[in-house]
mmCIF file of C-alpha atoms in Angstrom:
data_model
loop_
_atom_site.group_PDB
_atom_site.id
_atom_site.type_symbol
_atom_site.label_atom_id
_atom_site.label_comp_id
_atom_site.label_asym_id
_atom_site.label_seq_id
_atom_site.Cartn_x
_atom_site.Cartn_y
_atom_site.Cartn_z
ATOM 1 C CA MET A 1478 21.881 -7.682 -16.790
ATOM 2 C CA ALA A 1479 18.637 -7.364 -15.929
ATOM 3 C CA PHE A 1480 16.246 -4.690 -14.776
ATOM 4 C CA PHE A 1481 13.139 -4.741 -12.934
ATOM 5 C CA GLY A 1482 10.727 -2.170 -12.340
ATOM 6 C CA ILE A 1483 7.534 -1.833 -9.907
ATOM 7 C CA ARG A 1484 4.811 0.326 -10.831
ATOM 8 C CA PHE A 1485 1.663 1.651 -8.270
ATOM 9 C CA ASP A 1486 -1.917 3.525 -9.560
ATOM 10 C CA LEU A 1487 -3.824 2.139 -6.152
ATOM 11 C CA ARG A 1488 -6.609 1.513 -7.345
ATOM 12 C CA ASN A 1489 -9.170 0.305 -5.152
ATOM 13 C CA PRO A 1490 -12.263 -0.940 -6.635
ATOM 14 C CA SER A 1491 -15.097 -1.966 -4.335
ATOM 15 C CA PHE A 1492 -14.909 -6.198 -5.263
ATOM 16 C CA ALA A 1493 -11.492 -5.758 -4.321
ATOM 17 C CA GLY A 1494 -12.528 -5.960 -0.889
ATOM 18 C CA VAL A 1495 -9.573 -4.077 0.526
ATOM 19 C CA GLU A 1496 -9.433 -0.895 2.916
ATOM 20 C CA ALA A 1497 -7.354 1.709 1.186
ATOM 21 C CA VAL A 1498 -5.395 2.275 3.996
ATOM 22 C CA ASP A 1499 -4.358 -1.283 3.883
ATOM 23 C CA ARG A 1500 -3.393 -1.226 0.069
ATOM 24 C CA TYR A 1501 -1.380 1.574 0.420
ATOM 25 C CA ALA A 1502 0.599 0.079 3.205
ATOM 26 C CA ALA A 1503 1.062 -2.898 1.052
ATOM 27 C CA ALA A 1504 2.348 -0.457 -1.805
ATOM 28 C CA LEU A 1505 5.150 1.141 0.866
ATOM 29 C CA ASP A 1506 6.118 -2.148 1.963
ATOM 30 C CA MET A 1507 6.714 -3.101 -1.911
ATOM 31 C CA ALA A 1508 8.439 -0.259 -2.476
ATOM 32 C CA ALA A 1509 10.788 -1.559 0.034
ATOM 33 C CA TRP A 1510 10.962 -4.516 -0.983
ATOM 34 C CA ALA A 1511 11.884 -3.788 -4.420
ATOM 35 C CA ASP A 1512 14.454 -1.146 -3.105
ATOM 36 C CA GLU A 1513 16.169 -3.901 -1.089
ATOM 37 C CA ARG A 1514 16.381 -6.173 -4.098
ATOM 38 C CA GLY A 1515 18.005 -4.387 -6.224
ATOM 39 C CA PHE A 1516 15.413 -3.297 -8.343
ATOM 40 C CA ALA A 1517 15.972 -0.073 -11.071
ATOM 41 C CA LEU A 1518 13.001 2.183 -10.754
ATOM 42 C CA VAL A 1519 9.045 2.478 -8.702
ATOM 43 C CA SER A 1520 6.873 4.150 -10.912
ATOM 44 C CA LEU A 1521 3.409 6.224 -9.637
ATOM 45 C CA SER A 1522 0.783 7.564 -12.055
ATOM 46 C CA GLU A 1523 -1.784 10.341 -11.673
ATOM 47 C CA HIS A 1524 -5.647 10.529 -12.417
ATOM 48 C CA HIS A 1525 -8.705 12.460 -10.619
ATOM 49 C CA GLY A 1526 -12.075 11.289 -9.995
ATOM 50 C CA SER A 1527 -11.785 7.943 -10.205
ATOM 51 C CA PRO A 1528 -14.288 5.553 -8.994
ATOM 52 C CA ASP A 1529 -11.924 3.216 -7.787
ATOM 53 C CA GLY A 1530 -9.911 5.839 -6.444
ATOM 54 C CA TYR A 1531 -6.755 6.054 -8.648
ATOM 55 C CA LEU A 1532 -3.799 7.738 -6.952
ATOM 56 C CA PRO A 1533 -4.645 11.722 -7.643
ATOM 57 C CA SER A 1534 -1.592 13.116 -5.716
ATOM 58 C CA PRO A 1535 1.629 11.095 -6.563
ATOM 59 C CA LEU A 1536 4.333 13.172 -4.872
ATOM 60 C CA PRO A 1537 2.835 12.745 -1.337
ATOM 61 C CA MET A 1538 3.369 8.949 -2.181
ATOM 62 C CA ALA A 1539 6.680 9.348 -3.499
ATOM 63 C CA ALA A 1540 7.983 11.634 -0.605
ATOM 64 C CA ALA A 1541 6.872 8.253 1.595
ATOM 65 C CA ILE A 1542 8.447 5.927 -0.841
ATOM 66 C CA ALA A 1543 11.702 7.977 -0.422
ATOM 67 C CA ALA A 1544 11.510 7.986 3.152
ATOM 68 C CA ARG A 1545 11.155 3.973 3.000
ATOM 69 C CA THR A 1546 13.959 3.536 0.309
ATOM 70 C CA LYS A 1547 17.500 4.284 0.005
ATOM 71 C CA ASN A 1548 18.558 3.024 -3.593
ATOM 72 C CA ILE A 1549 15.815 3.020 -6.092
ATOM 73 C CA ALA A 1550 14.687 5.521 -8.221
ATOM 74 C CA ILE A 1551 11.126 7.478 -8.069
ATOM 75 C CA TYR A 1552 9.478 8.211 -11.152
ATOM 76 C CA VAL A 1553 6.025 9.949 -11.352
ATOM 77 C CA ALA A 1554 4.978 9.423 -14.669
ATOM 78 C CA ALA A 1555 3.137 11.133 -15.074
ATOM 79 C CA MET A 1556 1.442 14.381 -13.701
ATOM 80 C CA VAL A 1557 -0.951 16.863 -15.707
ATOM 81 C CA ALA A 1558 0.404 20.098 -15.846
ATOM 82 C CA SER A 1559 -3.164 21.492 -16.231
ATOM 83 C CA PHE A 1560 -4.409 20.730 -12.505
ATOM 84 C CA HIS A 1561 -1.558 21.734 -10.684
ATOM 85 C CA ASP A 1562 -0.525 25.487 -10.224
ATOM 86 C CA PRO A 1563 3.016 25.293 -11.070
ATOM 87 C CA LEU A 1564 5.025 27.276 -8.672
ATOM 88 C CA ARG A 1565 3.178 24.903 -6.004
ATOM 89 C CA LEU A 1566 4.100 22.042 -8.006
ATOM 90 C CA ALA A 1567 7.751 23.698 -8.092
ATOM 91 C CA GLU A 1568 8.010 23.940 -4.285
ATOM 92 C CA ASP A 1569 6.551 20.308 -4.027
ATOM 93 C CA ALA A 1570 8.901 18.458 -6.166
ATOM 94 C CA ALA A 1571 11.390 20.263 -4.582
ATOM 95 C CA VAL A 1572 10.608 18.966 -1.085
ATOM 96 C CA VAL A 1573 10.636 15.468 -2.610
ATOM 97 C CA ASP A 1574 13.514 15.735 -4.070
ATOM 98 C CA LEU A 1575 15.674 16.603 -0.888
ATOM 99 C CA VAL A 1576 13.645 13.750 1.109
ATOM 100 C CA ALA A 1577 14.450 11.476 -2.066
ATOM 101 C CA ARG A 1578 18.347 12.939 -2.189
ATOM 102 C CA GLY A 1579 17.617 13.312 -5.999
ATOM 103 C CA ARG A 1580 16.488 9.886 -6.960
ATOM 104 C CA MET A 1581 13.121 11.700 -8.111
ATOM 105 C CA ARG A 1582 12.290 11.647 -12.102
ATOM 106 C CA LEU A 1583 9.477 13.718 -13.055
ATOM 107 C CA VAL A 1584 7.157 13.399 -15.974
ATOM 108 C CA ILE A 1585 5.149 16.329 -16.852
ATOM 109 C CA ALA A 1586 1.974 15.738 -19.616
ATOM 110 C CA ASN A 1587 -0.804 17.288 -21.123
ATOM 111 C CA GLY A 1588 -3.453 14.655 -19.797
ATOM 112 C CA TYR A 1589 -6.427 13.531 -21.828
ATOM 113 C CA VAL A 1590 -9.365 12.096 -19.802
ATOM 114 C CA THR A 1591 -12.100 14.210 -20.640
ATOM 115 C CA ASP A 1592 -13.435 14.175 -16.858
ATOM 116 C CA GLU A 1593 -10.551 15.279 -15.361
ATOM 117 C CA PHE A 1594 -10.416 18.643 -17.284
ATOM 118 C CA ALA A 1595 -14.299 19.561 -16.220
ATOM 119 C CA MET A 1596 -13.299 18.386 -12.758
ATOM 120 C CA PHE A 1597 -10.480 21.138 -12.516
ATOM 121 C CA ASP A 1598 -12.802 23.645 -14.814
ATOM 122 C CA VAL A 1599 -9.814 23.582 -17.331
ATOM 123 C CA PRO A 1600 -10.452 23.810 -21.020
ATOM 124 C CA LEU A 1601 -8.716 21.151 -23.165
ATOM 125 C CA SER A 1602 -7.829 23.596 -25.646
ATOM 126 C CA GLU A 1603 -5.264 24.940 -23.108
ATOM 127 C CA ARG A 1604 -3.570 21.737 -22.338
ATOM 128 C CA GLY A 1605 -0.408 22.443 -24.396
ATOM 129 C CA ARG A 1606 0.215 25.881 -23.171
ATOM 130 C CA ARG A 1607 -0.403 25.055 -19.301
ATOM 131 C CA THR A 1608 2.252 22.034 -20.098
ATOM 132 C CA THR A 1609 4.989 24.514 -22.011
ATOM 133 C CA GLU A 1610 4.547 27.210 -19.105
ATOM 134 C CA THR A 1611 5.081 24.359 -16.122
ATOM 135 C CA VAL A 1612 7.912 22.889 -17.668
ATOM 136 C CA ILE A 1613 9.604 26.563 -18.200
ATOM 137 C CA THR A 1614 8.209 27.411 -14.451
ATOM 138 C CA LEU A 1615 10.130 24.691 -12.843
ATOM 139 C CA GLN A 1616 12.938 24.603 -14.694
ATOM 140 C CA GLN A 1617 13.366 28.627 -13.717
ATOM 141 C CA ALA A 1618 12.344 27.578 -10.144
ATOM 142 C CA TRP A 1619 14.833 25.086 -9.827
ATOM 143 C CA SER A 1620 17.315 27.464 -10.359
ATOM 144 C CA GLY A 1621 17.505 29.105 -6.872
ATOM 145 C CA GLU A 1622 17.012 32.233 -8.531
ATOM 146 C CA PRO A 1623 14.479 35.073 -8.454
ATOM 147 C CA PHE A 1624 12.524 34.816 -12.161
ATOM 148 C CA GLU A 1625 9.815 36.590 -13.821
ATOM 149 C CA PHE A 1626 6.125 34.714 -13.532
ATOM 150 C CA ARG A 1627 2.852 35.630 -15.006
ATOM 151 C CA GLY A 1628 4.372 39.292 -14.483
ATOM 152 C CA ARG A 1629 6.064 39.297 -10.984
ATOM 153 C CA THR A 1630 9.431 38.141 -9.604
ATOM 154 C CA VAL A 1631 8.924 35.383 -7.357
ATOM 155 C CA GLN A 1632 11.317 32.312 -6.147
ATOM 156 C CA VAL A 1633 11.066 28.954 -5.179
ATOM 157 C CA THR A 1634 12.447 27.971 -1.726
ATOM 158 C CA PRO A 1635 14.168 25.853 -0.450
ATOM 159 C CA ALA A 1636 16.330 24.630 -3.586
ATOM 160 C CA PRO A 1637 16.268 20.827 -4.719
ATOM 161 C CA PHE A 1638 18.849 18.238 -3.977
ATOM 162 C CA THR A 1639 19.794 17.880 -7.323
ATOM 163 C CA THR A 1640 21.140 20.644 -9.137
ATOM 164 C CA GLY A 1641 18.462 22.304 -11.395
ATOM 165 C CA GLY A 1642 15.773 20.281 -10.341
ATOM 166 C CA PRO A 1643 14.821 16.761 -10.752
ATOM 167 C CA GLU A 1644 14.810 15.286 -14.234
ATOM 168 C CA LEU A 1645 12.219 16.750 -16.270
ATOM 169 C CA VAL A 1646 10.758 14.644 -18.752
ATOM 170 C CA LEU A 1647 7.306 15.201 -21.134
ATOM 171 C CA GLY A 1648 5.097 12.644 -21.749
ATOM 172 C CA GLY A 1649 2.962 12.091 -24.954
ATOM 173 C CA SER A 1650 2.023 10.318 -27.988
ATOM 174 C CA SER A 1651 2.373 12.669 -31.157
ATOM 175 C CA ASP A 1652 5.596 13.752 -33.091
ATOM 176 C CA ALA A 1653 4.633 17.248 -31.752
ATOM 177 C CA ALA A 1654 4.885 16.296 -28.227
ATOM 178 C CA ALA A 1655 7.928 14.844 -28.847
ATOM 179 C CA ARG A 1656 9.248 17.650 -31.057
ATOM 180 C CA ARG A 1657 8.273 20.105 -27.916
ATOM 181 C CA ALA A 1658 10.158 18.162 -25.341
ATOM 182 C CA ALA A 1659 13.621 18.462 -27.816
ATOM 183 C CA ARG A 1660 12.792 22.014 -27.982
ATOM 184 C CA MET A 1661 12.455 22.560 -24.329
ATOM 185 C CA GLY A 1662 15.532 20.637 -23.445
ATOM 186 C CA VAL A 1663 13.901 17.885 -21.295
ATOM 187 C CA GLY A 1664 13.579 14.075 -21.812
ATOM 188 C CA TYR A 1665 10.473 12.529 -23.617
ATOM 189 C CA GLN A 1666 8.570 9.353 -22.423
ATOM 190 C CA PRO A 1667 6.148 8.439 -24.887
ATOM 191 C CA SER A 1668 3.270 5.989 -24.168
ATOM 192 C CA GLY A 1669 4.703 4.143 -27.408
ATOM 193 C CA GLY A 1670 7.474 4.037 -29.428
ATOM 194 C CA ASP A 1671 6.024 5.316 -32.596
ATOM 195 C CA SER A 1672 7.141 9.216 -31.790
ATOM 196 C CA TRP A 1673 10.423 8.403 -30.650
ATOM 197 C CA PRO A 1674 12.061 8.879 -34.416
ATOM 198 C CA SER A 1675 10.401 12.353 -34.374
ATOM 199 C CA PHE A 1676 12.347 13.161 -31.038
ATOM 200 C CA ARG A 1677 15.835 11.760 -31.834
ATOM 201 C CA ALA A 1678 15.492 14.032 -35.302
ATOM 202 C CA ALA A 1679 14.461 16.846 -33.373
ATOM 203 C CA CYS A 1680 17.176 16.498 -30.842
ATOM 204 C CA LEU A 1681 20.193 15.916 -33.445
ATOM 205 C CA GLU A 1682 18.470 19.495 -35.530
ATOM 206 C CA LEU A 1683 18.253 21.357 -32.408
ATOM 207 C CA GLY A 1684 22.528 19.813 -31.677
ATOM 208 C CA ARG A 1685 21.067 18.215 -28.823
ATOM 209 C CA PRO A 1686 22.875 15.234 -27.543
ATOM 210 C CA ASP A 1687 21.779 12.134 -29.597
ATOM 211 C CA PRO A 1688 19.120 10.208 -27.088
ATOM 212 C CA GLY A 1689 19.724 6.742 -28.692
ATOM 213 C CA ASP A 1690 17.059 4.210 -30.261
ATOM 214 C CA TYR A 1691 14.076 3.889 -28.066
ATOM 215 C CA PHE A 1692 14.150 2.277 -24.897
ATOM 216 C CA GLY A 1693 10.764 2.291 -23.461
ATOM 217 C CA GLY A 1694 8.762 -1.063 -24.582
ATOM 218 C CA THR A 1695 5.601 -1.697 -24.074
ATOM 219 C CA SER A 1696 2.702 -1.091 -21.390
ATOM 220 C CA ALA A 1697 2.612 -4.533 -20.280
ATOM 221 C CA VAL A 1698 3.245 -5.987 -17.282
ATOM 222 C CA THR A 1699 4.597 -8.915 -15.683
ATOM 223 C CA ILE A 1700 3.195 -11.354 -13.417
ATOM 224 C CA VAL A 1701 5.277 -14.395 -11.991
ATOM 225 C CA ALA A 1702 3.033 -17.388 -11.354
ATOM 226 C CA ALA A 1703 4.042 -21.059 -10.393
ATOM 227 C CA ASP A 1704 0.884 -22.352 -12.892
ATOM 228 C CA PRO A 1705 0.028 -18.944 -14.970
ATOM 229 C CA ASP A 1706 -3.839 -20.454 -15.718
ATOM 230 C CA VAL A 1707 -4.622 -20.734 -12.424
ATOM 231 C CA THR A 1708 -3.135 -17.086 -11.573
ATOM 232 C CA TRP A 1709 -5.147 -15.708 -14.451
ATOM 233 C CA ALA A 1710 -8.302 -16.843 -13.367
ATOM 234 C CA ALA A 1711 -7.659 -15.380 -10.036
ATOM 235 C CA ILE A 1712 -6.508 -11.611 -11.507
ATOM 236 C CA ALA A 1713 -8.709 -11.484 -14.795
ATOM 237 C CA PRO A 1714 -11.463 -9.717 -12.923
ATOM 238 C CA TYR A 1715 -8.908 -7.164 -11.489
ATOM 239 C CA ALA A 1716 -7.033 -6.978 -15.432
ATOM 240 C CA LEU A 1717 -10.441 -6.451 -16.768
ATOM 241 C CA HIS A 1718 -11.343 -4.022 -14.798
ATOM 242 C CA GLU A 1719 -7.864 -1.871 -15.496
ATOM 243 C CA ALA A 1720 -7.916 -2.847 -19.316
ATOM 244 C CA ASN A 1721 -11.464 -1.503 -19.932
ATOM 245 C CA ALA A 1722 -11.237 1.579 -17.831
ATOM 246 C CA TYR A 1723 -8.409 2.692 -19.542
ATOM 247 C CA GLY A 1724 -9.498 1.646 -22.892
ATOM 248 C CA ALA A 1725 -12.511 4.016 -22.090
ATOM 249 C CA TRP A 1726 -10.712 6.885 -21.078
ATOM 250 C CA ALA A 1727 -8.650 6.170 -24.444
ATOM 251 C CA ALA A 1728 -11.568 5.633 -26.876
ATOM 252 C CA GLU A 1729 -13.204 8.716 -25.403
ATOM 253 C CA ALA A 1730 -10.394 11.278 -25.788
ATOM 254 C CA GLY A 1731 -9.223 9.079 -29.470
ATOM 255 C CA THR A 1732 -5.897 8.523 -28.016
ATOM 256 C CA ALA A 1733 -3.477 5.509 -27.705
ATOM 257 C CA THR A 1734 -2.495 4.576 -24.305
ATOM 258 C CA GLY A 1735 -1.066 0.946 -24.894
ATOM 259 C CA TYR A 1736 -4.093 -0.637 -23.320
ATOM 260 C CA THR A 1737 -7.220 -1.782 -25.134
ATOM 261 C CA GLY A 1738 -10.324 -2.729 -23.533
ATOM 262 C CA ALA A 1739 -11.967 -6.722 -24.107
ATOM 263 C CA ALA A 1740 -15.347 -8.241 -23.590
ATOM 264 C CA ASP A 1741 -13.742 -10.916 -21.630
ATOM 265 C CA ALA A 1742 -10.893 -12.494 -19.758
ATOM 266 C CA ASP A 1743 -9.766 -14.879 -22.913
ATOM 267 C CA GLU A 1744 -10.130 -12.206 -25.626
ATOM 268 C CA LEU A 1745 -7.630 -9.910 -22.482
ATOM 269 C CA ARG A 1746 -5.191 -12.235 -22.275
ATOM 270 C CA ALA A 1747 -4.624 -13.067 -25.728
ATOM 271 C CA SER A 1748 -4.296 -9.295 -26.201
ATOM 272 C CA GLY A 1749 -0.942 -9.614 -24.431
ATOM 273 C CA GLN A 1750 -1.482 -6.395 -22.421
ATOM 274 C CA TYR A 1751 -0.510 -8.889 -19.554
ATOM 275 C CA ASN A 1752 2.025 -11.546 -19.086
ATOM 276 C CA VAL A 1753 1.376 -14.001 -16.845
ATOM 277 C CA VAL A 1754 4.432 -16.407 -16.909
ATOM 278 C CA THR A 1755 6.518 -19.015 -14.852
ATOM 279 C CA PRO A 1756 9.944 -18.109 -13.150
ATOM 280 C CA ASP A 1757 11.392 -20.475 -16.051
ATOM 281 C CA GLN A 1758 9.813 -18.668 -18.640
ATOM 282 C CA LEU A 1759 10.552 -15.065 -17.212
ATOM 283 C CA VAL A 1760 14.285 -15.761 -16.963
ATOM 284 C CA ALA A 1761 14.146 -17.112 -20.748
ATOM 285 C CA ASP A 1762 12.274 -14.208 -21.704
ATOM 286 C CA LEU A 1763 14.921 -11.759 -19.916
ATOM 287 C CA ALA A 1764 17.372 -13.771 -21.521
ATOM 288 C CA ALA A 1765 16.092 -13.185 -25.439
ATOM 289 C CA GLN A 1766 16.288 -9.542 -24.114
ATOM 290 C CA GLY A 1767 19.882 -9.360 -24.757
ATOM 291 C CA PRO A 1768 22.083 -7.347 -22.526
ATOM 292 C CA VAL A 1769 19.466 -4.781 -21.375
ATOM 293 C CA ALA A 1770 16.738 -6.614 -20.189
ATOM 294 C CA PHE A 1771 13.674 -4.897 -18.222
ATOM 295 C CA ALA A 1772 11.082 -6.172 -16.813
ATOM 296 C CA LEU A 1773 7.888 -4.018 -15.031
ATOM 297 C CA LEU A 1774 5.827 -5.514 -12.120
ATOM 298 C CA HIS A 1775 2.470 -4.105 -11.932
ATOM 299 C CA PRO A 1776 1.474 -6.610 -8.746
ATOM 300 C CA MET A 1777 -1.516 -4.470 -7.331
ATOM 301 C CA LEU A 1778 -2.885 -3.724 -10.978
ATOM 302 C CA GLY A 1779 -6.545 -3.449 -11.176
ATOM 303 C CA GLY A 1780 -7.056 -3.982 -7.365
ATOM 304 C CA ILE A 1781 -5.464 -7.042 -6.756
ATOM 305 C CA PRO A 1782 -5.720 -7.805 -3.142
ATOM 306 C CA PRO A 1783 -2.197 -7.238 -1.366
ATOM 307 C CA GLU A 1784 -1.607 -10.957 -0.739
ATOM 308 C CA LEU A 1785 -2.201 -12.252 -3.893
ATOM 309 C CA ALA A 1786 0.206 -9.762 -5.215
ATOM 310 C CA TRP A 1787 2.981 -10.622 -2.625
ATOM 311 C CA GLU A 1788 2.687 -14.398 -3.835
ATOM 312 C CA SER A 1789 3.685 -13.235 -7.281
ATOM 313 C CA LEU A 1790 6.636 -10.851 -6.015
ATOM 314 C CA HIS A 1791 7.682 -13.798 -3.530
ATOM 315 C CA LEU A 1792 7.971 -16.414 -6.166
ATOM 316 C CA LEU A 1793 9.984 -13.929 -8.078
ATOM 317 C CA GLU A 1794 12.030 -13.553 -5.292
ATOM 318 C CA ARG A 1795 12.573 -16.918 -4.742
ATOM 319 C CA GLU A 1796 13.026 -18.567 -8.319
ATOM 320 C CA VAL A 1797 13.895 -15.559 -10.615
ATOM 321 C CA LEU A 1798 16.576 -13.456 -9.175
ATOM 322 C CA PRO A 1799 18.921 -16.280 -8.129
ATOM 323 C CA ALA A 1800 18.774 -17.096 -11.720
ATOM 324 C CA LEU A 1801 19.824 -13.826 -12.474
#
């Protein structure tokens, strides 16, 4: 069986020539389209102060998507703990979980973009502590019972739809983050598979259920095209924008994100970060993955205009989904 996911970060660089309101409307339409066609998940990301308008508030967008869909899982991946008051985050996420009837999964991360920490006046050195506090607070808040928070007794209402709250996952890329997730009794979503063995080993040492082998693939996205060369020429400026923006953030922070910058479109295409394939190629790729195949679509990556993004989605609908 093949599973599909669709991702939005709402980057909207000026050279795309798209009004932000139209891009947001298109994302909602695409999420509804994906839900109607049996996609497994829609994923939303968070960054702040980005010149291209990167989505800074994924929870309101998650609520909007929840209202337009019925079955698709909604992954908020990830929210940076340091930029959110833990109690307010618990309230907002509980409301989204009610709107979504339990379809939301919340990934909490330390964050890594230096300018964002400066924007919120948060020292980078406090990342780990704030993430730990946030996860513990969410777990306590979603119990529905009063609890102690920073020396005072508080209670978060209403309770989320999901008993105990939405599924909590810790994002990260290090062995330390993996072990922290195991100790806190939450899931783990690494940026790559290297730290997964540490998470699995820590879970087993602590008597938690075996999470199994890593199932996450890479950050590479799939674009379906009738003519991959023609489509790549059209989307290359947007892919370069995305890869170089992520690459610059990662280089400054000295961390791995799965994205690397490139000098030009040829270098970027050769890097394998973007898979532009024909419908037949995608069907063959999914078959080669075995019984649990997965493809992640990012139709408006880097600011691709909605009309160009729809061309790829409709091609997938016509020539890939029926073959599966």
